Amino acid sequence: MPPIQTGDDPTDRSPAHLLRHAPFTRFLIARVGSVAAQQMLMLAISWHMYDLTSSAWDLGLVGLFQFLPGLATTFVAGHFADRLHRGRMVAVCVAAQGATAVLLAASTTMHFASRDELLFLSLVLGAIRPFQMSGQQALLPMLVSPRLLARSLALSTSTQQMAVIAGPALGGLLFSIGIDVVYFTCAALFLVSAALYVLVRYDYVAPSRVPVTAETVLAGLRFVWSRPLLLGAISLDLFAVLFGGATALLPIYAKSILHVGPQGLGLMRAAPAVGALCVGLALSHRSIGKGVGKKLLIAVATYGACTVAFGFSRSFPVSLVLLAISGGADTISVVVRQTLIQLETPDHMRGRVAAVNTLFIGASNQLGEFESGVTAAVFGAVGSVVLGGCATILVSLAWSRLFKPLARRDALQ
């Protein structure tokens, strides 16, 4: 099925026009379901781990164990995303995560869940995710025309944030029934999403058979390294979120600092998505015009400043507002970076470039959780969050000097 096209009518570029295209709509619904399930699953694993061990170090290990497998599988995942049908590839990955949720539900119900099991299954999830993310990132540009890419990314980000809001909030409510119920719900959402990804159709042409070599697998890394704009955009996310992310420490804030329990934890996990949803919907109607490089760097600095303020906050409502603002700033960063990456990459390289981006995102999120756990063990949770936010601000300033093509980029296209 051909991608969505657009004429000269401005209404052809509206979110409503995008949603009239069945493959794109299926993609969005499948993404909502899988993201909601992932958010609930990560919430459940982090709370489960802290409930079992009361250790910030173990919370950090959950992030590290999700990151390490990606080092071995990411570039292979990118190669497969450029060789296989991307919708079916993502469907298999989502179904495998559903099977993992079933295992967690069963072990919890039968009362033999343990720290070692949570860490092992974190490794499994970490190995699966690069395949899903590489295929998913490379799939979206096949469903829309280049002129609609920025708006479609913004709309996709908005719907994703709806799932990020609903997933933790629903997970927090389901905790009152039992953590096994959370795991079973995750499994159901994963399986429904996998079925929808199978139904996503696009004009897939099987590539010519080329032997798998180190050169073909690592082609995406060389492509990014040779283009300062792409390297700056991808590495900016790596270092900004690596230092500035406070997600891994939210269970500590919920239980020991703000005293709001698992329900409060669900709201804090959802708060950044509220801000992201508002900003994403705005960008789906009106994309960023000029000065995109400067606005990207300002958004990253804002994210860092909100993280610093959150670290010091002792008010639950204020903390939620700060997390929401940080989510909005992060969405500006995501939409600008992802649009630049897709527009600057030819289709035959998108899977492998997406793999590089996935590796950097995984490092920023999962390795960032480990960094937060380590620094929290040394400086305490508050010290870890505040230092990380300050480091993010410094990264934004440094990238404005180190990557001039990114800082001076005026328009997305």
mmCIF file with all atom_site columns, N, CA and C in Angstrom, residues 288-337:
data_model
loop_
_atom_site.group_PDB
_atom_site.id
_atom_site.type_symbol
_atom_site.label_atom_id
_atom_site.label_alt_id
_atom_site.label_comp_id
_atom_site.label_asym_id
_atom_site.label_entity_id
_atom_site.label_seq_id
_atom_site.pdbx_PDB_ins_code
_atom_site.Cartn_x
_atom_site.Cartn_y
_atom_site.Cartn_z
_atom_site.occupancy
_atom_site.B_iso_or_equiv
_atom_site.pdbx_formal_charge
_atom_site.auth_seq_id
_atom_site.auth_comp_id
_atom_site.auth_asym_id
_atom_site.auth_atom_id
_atom_site.pdbx_PDB_model_num
ATOM 1   N N  . ILE A 1 288 ? 7.551  22.747 13.900 1.00 0.00 ? 288 ILE A N  1
ATOM 2   C CA . ILE A 1 288 ? 8.518  23.807 14.165 1.00 0.00 ? 288 ILE A CA 1
ATOM 3   C C  . ILE A 1 288 ? 9.028  24.368 12.846 1.00 0.00 ? 288 ILE A C  1
ATOM 4   N N  . GLY A 1 289 ? 9.007  25.673 12.702 1.00 0.00 ? 289 GLY A N  1
ATOM 5   C CA . GLY A 1 289 ? 9.396  26.302 11.441 1.00 0.00 ? 289 GLY A CA 1
ATOM 6   C C  . GLY A 1 289 ? 10.883 26.546 11.331 1.00 0.00 ? 289 GLY A C  1
ATOM 7   N N  . LYS A 1 290 ? 11.341 27.615 11.943 1.00 0.00 ? 290 LYS A N  1
ATOM 8   C CA . LYS A 1 290 ? 12.745 28.004 11.817 1.00 0.00 ? 290 LYS A CA 1
ATOM 9   C C  . LYS A 1 290 ? 13.477 27.834 13.142 1.00 0.00 ? 290 LYS A C  1
ATOM 10  N N  . GLY A 1 291 ? 14.803 27.840 13.034 1.00 0.00 ? 291 GLY A N  1
ATOM 11  C CA . GLY A 1 291 ? 15.641 27.751 14.224 1.00 0.00 ? 291 GLY A CA 1
ATOM 12  C C  . GLY A 1 291 ? 15.517 26.439 14.954 1.00 0.00 ? 291 GLY A C  1
ATOM 13  N N  . VAL A 1 292 ? 15.345 25.314 14.237 1.00 0.00 ? 292 VAL A N  1
ATOM 14  C CA . VAL A 1 292 ? 15.099 24.038 14.895 1.00 0.00 ? 292 VAL A CA 1
ATOM 15  C C  . VAL A 1 292 ? 16.289 23.576 15.732 1.00 0.00 ? 292 VAL A C  1
ATOM 16  N N  . GLY A 1 293 ? 17.521 23.866 15.269 1.00 0.00 ? 293 GLY A N  1
ATOM 17  C CA . GLY A 1 293 ? 18.699 23.457 16.033 1.00 0.00 ? 293 GLY A CA 1
ATOM 18  C C  . GLY A 1 293 ? 18.785 24.162 17.371 1.00 0.00 ? 293 GLY A C  1
ATOM 19  N N  . LYS A 1 294 ? 18.563 25.468 17.350 1.00 0.00 ? 294 LYS A N  1
ATOM 20  C CA . LYS A 1 294 ? 18.610 26.246 18.596 1.00 0.00 ? 294 LYS A CA 1
ATOM 21  C C  . LYS A 1 294 ? 17.489 25.826 19.540 1.00 0.00 ? 294 LYS A C  1
ATOM 22  N N  . LYS A 1 295 ? 16.300 25.604 18.994 1.00 0.00 ? 295 LYS A N  1
ATOM 23  C CA . LYS A 1 295 ? 15.169 25.192 19.830 1.00 0.00 ? 295 LYS A CA 1
ATOM 24  C C  . LYS A 1 295 ? 15.399 23.803 20.427 1.00 0.00 ? 295 LYS A C  1
ATOM 25  N N  . LEU A 1 296 ? 16.045 22.937 19.667 1.00 0.00 ? 296 LEU A N  1
ATOM 26  C CA . LEU A 1 296 ? 16.381 21.612 20.184 1.00 0.00 ? 296 LEU A CA 1
ATOM 27  C C  . LEU A 1 296 ? 17.280 21.716 21.408 1.00 0.00 ? 296 LEU A C  1
ATOM 28  N N  . LEU A 1 297 ? 18.318 22.527 21.336 1.00 0.00 ? 297 LEU A N  1
ATOM 29  C CA . LEU A 1 297 ? 19.253 22.675 22.445 1.00 0.00 ? 297 LEU A CA 1
ATOM 30  C C  . LEU A 1 297 ? 18.594 23.347 23.654 1.00 0.00 ? 297 LEU A C  1
ATOM 31  N N  . ILE A 1 298 ? 17.721 24.319 23.401 1.00 0.00 ? 298 ILE A N  1
ATOM 32  C CA . ILE A 1 298 ? 16.997 24.971 24.494 1.00 0.00 ? 298 ILE A CA 1
ATOM 33  C C  . ILE A 1 298 ? 16.077 23.960 25.188 1.00 0.00 ? 298 ILE A C  1
ATOM 34  N N  . ALA A 1 299 ? 15.429 23.099 24.407 1.00 0.00 ? 299 ALA A N  1
ATOM 35  C CA . ALA A 1 299 ? 14.542 22.089 24.982 1.00 0.00 ? 299 ALA A CA 1
ATOM 36  C C  . ALA A 1 299 ? 15.311 21.138 25.886 1.00 0.00 ? 299 ALA A C  1
ATOM 37  N N  . VAL A 1 300 ? 16.509 20.737 25.467 1.00 0.00 ? 300 VAL A N  1
ATOM 38  C CA . VAL A 1 300 ? 17.326 19.837 26.288 1.00 0.00 ? 300 VAL A CA 1
ATOM 39  C C  . VAL A 1 300 ? 17.745 20.527 27.587 1.00 0.00 ? 300 VAL A C  1
ATOM 40  N N  . ALA A 1 301 ? 18.133 21.792 27.505 1.00 0.00 ? 301 ALA A N  1
ATOM 41  C CA . ALA A 1 301 ? 18.511 22.536 28.713 1.00 0.00 ? 301 ALA A CA 1
ATOM 42  C C  . ALA A 1 301 ? 17.317 22.682 29.659 1.00 0.00 ? 301 ALA A C  1
ATOM 43  N N  . THR A 1 302 ? 16.127 22.902 29.109 1.00 0.00 ? 302 THR A N  1
ATOM 44  C CA . THR A 1 302 ? 14.917 23.000 29.925 1.00 0.00 ? 302 THR A CA 1
ATOM 45  C C  . THR A 1 302 ? 14.643 21.683 30.643 1.00 0.00 ? 302 THR A C  1
ATOM 46  N N  . TYR A 1 303 ? 14.845 20.587 29.935 1.00 0.00 ? 303 TYR A N  1
ATOM 47  C CA . TYR A 1 303 ? 14.692 19.254 30.532 1.00 0.00 ? 303 TYR A CA 1
ATOM 48  C C  . TYR A 1 303 ? 15.621 19.101 31.741 1.00 0.00 ? 303 TYR A C  1
ATOM 49  N N  . GLY A 1 304 ? 16.857 19.532 31.590 1.00 0.00 ? 304 GLY A N  1
ATOM 50  C CA . GLY A 1 304 ? 17.808 19.449 32.692 1.00 0.00 ? 304 GLY A CA 1
ATOM 51  C C  . GLY A 1 304 ? 17.417 20.317 33.870 1.00 0.00 ? 304 GLY A C  1
ATOM 52  N N  . ALA A 1 305 ? 16.940 21.528 33.589 1.00 0.00 ? 305 ALA A N  1
ATOM 53  C CA . ALA A 1 305 ? 16.546 22.448 34.665 1.00 0.00 ? 305 ALA A CA 1
ATOM 54  C C  . ALA A 1 305 ? 15.360 21.893 35.457 1.00 0.00 ? 305 ALA A C  1
ATOM 55  N N  . CYS A 1 306 ? 14.403 21.285 34.757 1.00 0.00 ? 306 CYS A N  1
ATOM 56  C CA . CYS A 1 306 ? 13.259 20.682 35.446 1.00 0.00 ? 306 CYS A CA 1
ATOM 57  C C  . CYS A 1 306 ? 13.692 19.505 36.315 1.00 0.00 ? 306 CYS A C  1
ATOM 58  N N  . THR A 1 307 ? 14.688 18.760 35.841 1.00 0.00 ? 307 THR A N  1
ATOM 59  C CA . THR A 1 307 ? 15.203 17.638 36.625 1.00 0.00 ? 307 THR A CA 1
ATOM 60  C C  . THR A 1 307 ? 15.834 18.121 37.919 1.00 0.00 ? 307 THR A C  1
ATOM 61  N N  . VAL A 1 308 ? 16.593 19.209 37.851 1.00 0.00 ? 308 VAL A N  1
ATOM 62  C CA . VAL A 1 308 ? 17.214 19.786 39.050 1.00 0.00 ? 308 VAL A CA 1
ATOM 63  C C  . VAL A 1 308 ? 16.128 20.203 40.045 1.00 0.00 ? 308 VAL A C  1
ATOM 64  N N  . ALA A 1 309 ? 15.116 20.911 39.545 1.00 0.00 ? 309 ALA A N  1
ATOM 65  C CA . ALA A 1 309 ? 14.049 21.377 40.429 1.00 0.00 ? 309 ALA A CA 1
ATOM 66  C C  . ALA A 1 309 ? 13.272 20.206 41.037 1.00 0.00 ? 309 ALA A C  1
ATOM 67  N N  . PHE A 1 310 ? 13.041 19.167 40.255 1.00 0.00 ? 310 PHE A N  1
ATOM 68  C CA . PHE A 1 310 ? 12.360 17.983 40.774 1.00 0.00 ? 310 PHE A CA 1
ATOM 69  C C  . PHE A 1 310 ? 13.170 17.337 41.903 1.00 0.00 ? 310 PHE A C  1
ATOM 70  N N  . GLY A 1 311 ? 14.474 17.302 41.746 1.00 0.00 ? 311 GLY A N  1
ATOM 71  C CA . GLY A 1 311 ? 15.320 16.705 42.766 1.00 0.00 ? 311 GLY A CA 1
ATOM 72  C C  . GLY A 1 311 ? 15.159 17.369 44.127 1.00 0.00 ? 311 GLY A C  1
ATOM 73  N N  . PHE A 1 312 ? 14.967 18.678 44.118 1.00 0.00 ? 312 PHE A N  1
ATOM 74  C CA . PHE A 1 312 ? 14.835 19.420 45.380 1.00 0.00 ? 312 PHE A CA 1
ATOM 75  C C  . PHE A 1 312 ? 13.402 19.448 45.907 1.00 0.00 ? 312 PHE A C  1
ATOM 76  N N  . SER A 1 313 ? 12.416 19.161 45.064 1.00 0.00 ? 313 SER A N  1
ATOM 77  C CA . SER A 1 313 ? 11.015 19.321 45.447 1.00 0.00 ? 313 SER A CA 1
ATOM 78  C C  . SER A 1 313 ? 10.602 18.326 46.538 1.00 0.00 ? 313 SER A C  1
ATOM 79  N N  . ARG A 1 314 ? 9.782  18.814 47.471 1.00 0.00 ? 314 ARG A N  1
ATOM 80  C CA . ARG A 1 314 ? 9.195  17.954 48.486 1.00 0.00 ? 314 ARG A CA 1
ATOM 81  C C  . ARG A 1 314 ? 7.668  18.015 48.430 1.00 0.00 ? 314 ARG A C  1
ATOM 82  N N  . SER A 1 315 ? 7.156  18.636 47.390 1.00 0.00 ? 315 SER A N  1
ATOM 83  C CA . SER A 1 315 ? 5.716  18.735 47.188 1.00 0.00 ? 315 SER A CA 1
ATOM 84  C C  . SER A 1 315 ? 5.324  17.820 46.037 1.00 0.00 ? 315 SER A C  1
ATOM 85  N N  . PHE A 1 316 ? 4.406  16.914 46.276 1.00 0.00 ? 316 PHE A N  1
ATOM 86  C CA . PHE A 1 316 ? 3.994  15.987 45.232 1.00 0.00 ? 316 PHE A CA 1
ATOM 87  C C  . PHE A 1 316 ? 3.379  16.697 44.027 1.00 0.00 ? 316 PHE A C  1
ATOM 88  N N  . PRO A 1 317 ? 2.442  17.672 44.211 1.00 0.00 ? 317 PRO A N  1
ATOM 89  C CA . PRO A 1 317 ? 1.890  18.377 43.043 1.00 0.00 ? 317 PRO A CA 1
ATOM 90  C C  . PRO A 1 317 ? 2.966  19.123 42.249 1.00 0.00 ? 317 PRO A C  1
ATOM 91  N N  . VAL A 1 318 ? 3.888  19.799 42.958 1.00 0.00 ? 318 VAL A N  1
ATOM 92  C CA . VAL A 1 318 ? 4.961  20.516 42.264 1.00 0.00 ? 318 VAL A CA 1
ATOM 93  C C  . VAL A 1 318 ? 5.837  19.542 41.488 1.00 0.00 ? 318 VAL A C  1
ATOM 94  N N  . SER A 1 319 ? 6.116  18.398 42.082 1.00 0.00 ? 319 SER A N  1
ATOM 95  C CA . SER A 1 319 ? 6.933  17.392 41.400 1.00 0.00 ? 319 SER A CA 1
ATOM 96  C C  . SER A 1 319 ? 6.260  16.913 40.121 1.00 0.00 ? 319 SER A C  1
ATOM 97  N N  . LEU A 1 320 ? 4.930  16.725 40.178 1.00 0.00 ? 320 LEU A N  1
ATOM 98  C CA . LEU A 1 320 ? 4.205  16.297 38.981 1.00 0.00 ? 320 LEU A CA 1
ATOM 99  C C  . LEU A 1 320 ? 4.276  17.354 37.885 1.00 0.00 ? 320 LEU A C  1
ATOM 100 N N  . VAL A 1 321 ? 4.145  18.626 38.260 1.00 0.00 ? 321 VAL A N  1
ATOM 101 C CA . VAL A 1 321 ? 4.220  19.713 37.269 1.00 0.00 ? 321 VAL A CA 1
ATOM 102 C C  . VAL A 1 321 ? 5.602  19.759 36.627 1.00 0.00 ? 321 VAL A C  1
ATOM 103 N N  . LEU A 1 322 ? 6.645  19.629 37.432 1.00 0.00 ? 322 LEU A N  1
ATOM 104 C CA . LEU A 1 322 ? 8.009  19.660 36.895 1.00 0.00 ? 322 LEU A CA 1
ATOM 105 C C  . LEU A 1 322 ? 8.261  18.482 35.954 1.00 0.00 ? 322 LEU A C  1
ATOM 106 N N  . LEU A 1 323 ? 7.769  17.323 36.323 1.00 0.00 ? 323 LEU A N  1
ATOM 107 C CA . LEU A 1 323 ? 7.916  16.166 35.444 1.00 0.00 ? 323 LEU A CA 1
ATOM 108 C C  . LEU A 1 323 ? 7.154  16.368 34.137 1.00 0.00 ? 323 LEU A C  1
ATOM 109 N N  . ALA A 1 324 ? 5.985  16.998 34.202 1.00 0.00 ? 324 ALA A N  1
ATOM 110 C CA . ALA A 1 324 ? 5.206  17.264 32.992 1.00 0.00 ? 324 ALA A CA 1
ATOM 111 C C  . ALA A 1 324 ? 5.935  18.234 32.066 1.00 0.00 ? 324 ALA A C  1
ATOM 112 N N  . ILE A 1 325 ? 6.511  19.289 32.631 1.00 0.00 ? 325 ILE A N  1
ATOM 113 C CA . ILE A 1 325 ? 7.266  20.253 31.812 1.00 0.00 ? 325 ILE A CA 1
ATOM 114 C C  . ILE A 1 325 ? 8.473  19.575 31.166 1.00 0.00 ? 325 ILE A C  1
ATOM 115 N N  . SER A 1 326 ? 9.143  18.732 31.921 1.00 0.00 ? 326 SER A N  1
ATOM 116 C CA . SER A 1 326 ? 10.298 18.026 31.359 1.00 0.00 ? 326 SER A CA 1
ATOM 117 C C  . SER A 1 326 ? 9.868  17.123 30.210 1.00 0.00 ? 326 SER A C  1
ATOM 118 N N  . GLY A 1 327 ? 8.683  16.504 30.330 1.00 0.00 ? 327 GLY A N  1
ATOM 119 C CA . GLY A 1 327 ? 8.177  15.669 29.252 1.00 0.00 ? 327 GLY A CA 1
ATOM 120 C C  . GLY A 1 327 ? 7.868  16.464 27.997 1.00 0.00 ? 327 GLY A C  1
ATOM 121 N N  . GLY A 1 328 ? 7.320  17.664 28.167 1.00 0.00 ? 328 GLY A N  1
ATOM 122 C CA . GLY A 1 328 ? 7.063  18.528 27.012 1.00 0.00 ? 328 GLY A CA 1
ATOM 123 C C  . GLY A 1 328 ? 8.338  18.946 26.320 1.00 0.00 ? 328 GLY A C  1
ATOM 124 N N  . ALA A 1 329 ? 9.345  19.313 27.105 1.00 0.00 ? 329 ALA A N  1
ATOM 125 C CA . ALA A 1 329 ? 10.633 19.694 26.522 1.00 0.00 ? 329 ALA A CA 1
ATOM 126 C C  . ALA A 1 329 ? 11.273 18.521 25.799 1.00 0.00 ? 329 ALA A C  1
ATOM 127 N N  . ASP A 1 330 ? 11.160 17.335 26.382 1.00 0.00 ? 330 ASP A N  1
ATOM 128 C CA . ASP A 1 330 ? 11.741 16.155 25.758 1.00 0.00 ? 330 ASP A CA 1
ATOM 129 C C  . ASP A 1 330 ? 11.053 15.823 24.437 1.00 0.00 ? 330 ASP A C  1
ATOM 130 N N  . THR A 1 331 ? 9.751  16.092 24.337 1.00 0.00 ? 331 THR A N  1
ATOM 131 C CA . THR A 1 331 ? 9.031  15.820 23.087 1.00 0.00 ? 331 THR A CA 1
ATOM 132 C C  . THR A 1 331 ? 9.522  16.707 21.958 1.00 0.00 ? 331 THR A C  1
ATOM 133 N N  . ILE A 1 332 ? 9.801  17.970 22.245 1.00 0.00 ? 332 ILE A N  1
ATOM 134 C CA . ILE A 1 332 ? 10.381 18.837 21.222 1.00 0.00 ? 332 ILE A CA 1
ATOM 135 C C  . ILE A 1 332 ? 11.691 18.241 20.725 1.00 0.00 ? 332 ILE A C  1
ATOM 136 N N  . SER A 1 333 ? 12.508 17.784 21.653 1.00 0.00 ? 333 SER A N  1
ATOM 137 C CA . SER A 1 333 ? 13.778 17.154 21.294 1.00 0.00 ? 333 SER A CA 1
ATOM 138 C C  . SER A 1 333 ? 13.562 15.907 20.440 1.00 0.00 ? 333 SER A C  1
ATOM 139 N N  . VAL A 1 334 ? 12.625 15.058 20.852 1.00 0.00 ? 334 VAL A N  1
ATOM 140 C CA . VAL A 1 334 ? 12.379 13.801 20.139 1.00 0.00 ? 334 VAL A CA 1
ATOM 141 C C  . VAL A 1 334 ? 11.909 14.060 18.711 1.00 0.00 ? 334 VAL A C  1
ATOM 142 N N  . VAL A 1 335 ? 10.921 14.944 18.549 1.00 0.00 ? 335 VAL A N  1
ATOM 143 C CA . VAL A 1 335 ? 10.357 15.192 17.221 1.00 0.00 ? 335 VAL A CA 1
ATOM 144 C C  . VAL A 1 335 ? 11.406 15.798 16.295 1.00 0.00 ? 335 VAL A C  1
ATOM 145 N N  . VAL A 1 336 ? 12.166 16.765 16.782 1.00 0.00 ? 336 VAL A N  1
ATOM 146 C CA . VAL A 1 336 ? 13.194 17.385 15.937 1.00 0.00 ? 336 VAL A CA 1
ATOM 147 C C  . VAL A 1 336 ? 14.257 16.368 15.559 1.00 0.00 ? 336 VAL A C  1
ATOM 148 N N  . ARG A 1 337 ? 14.754 15.617 16.543 1.00 0.00 ? 337 ARG A N  1
ATOM 149 C CA . ARG A 1 337 ? 15.825 14.654 16.262 1.00 0.00 ? 337 ARG A CA 1
ATOM 150 C C  . ARG A 1 337 ? 15.367 13.555 15.322 1.00 0.00 ? 337 ARG A C  1
#
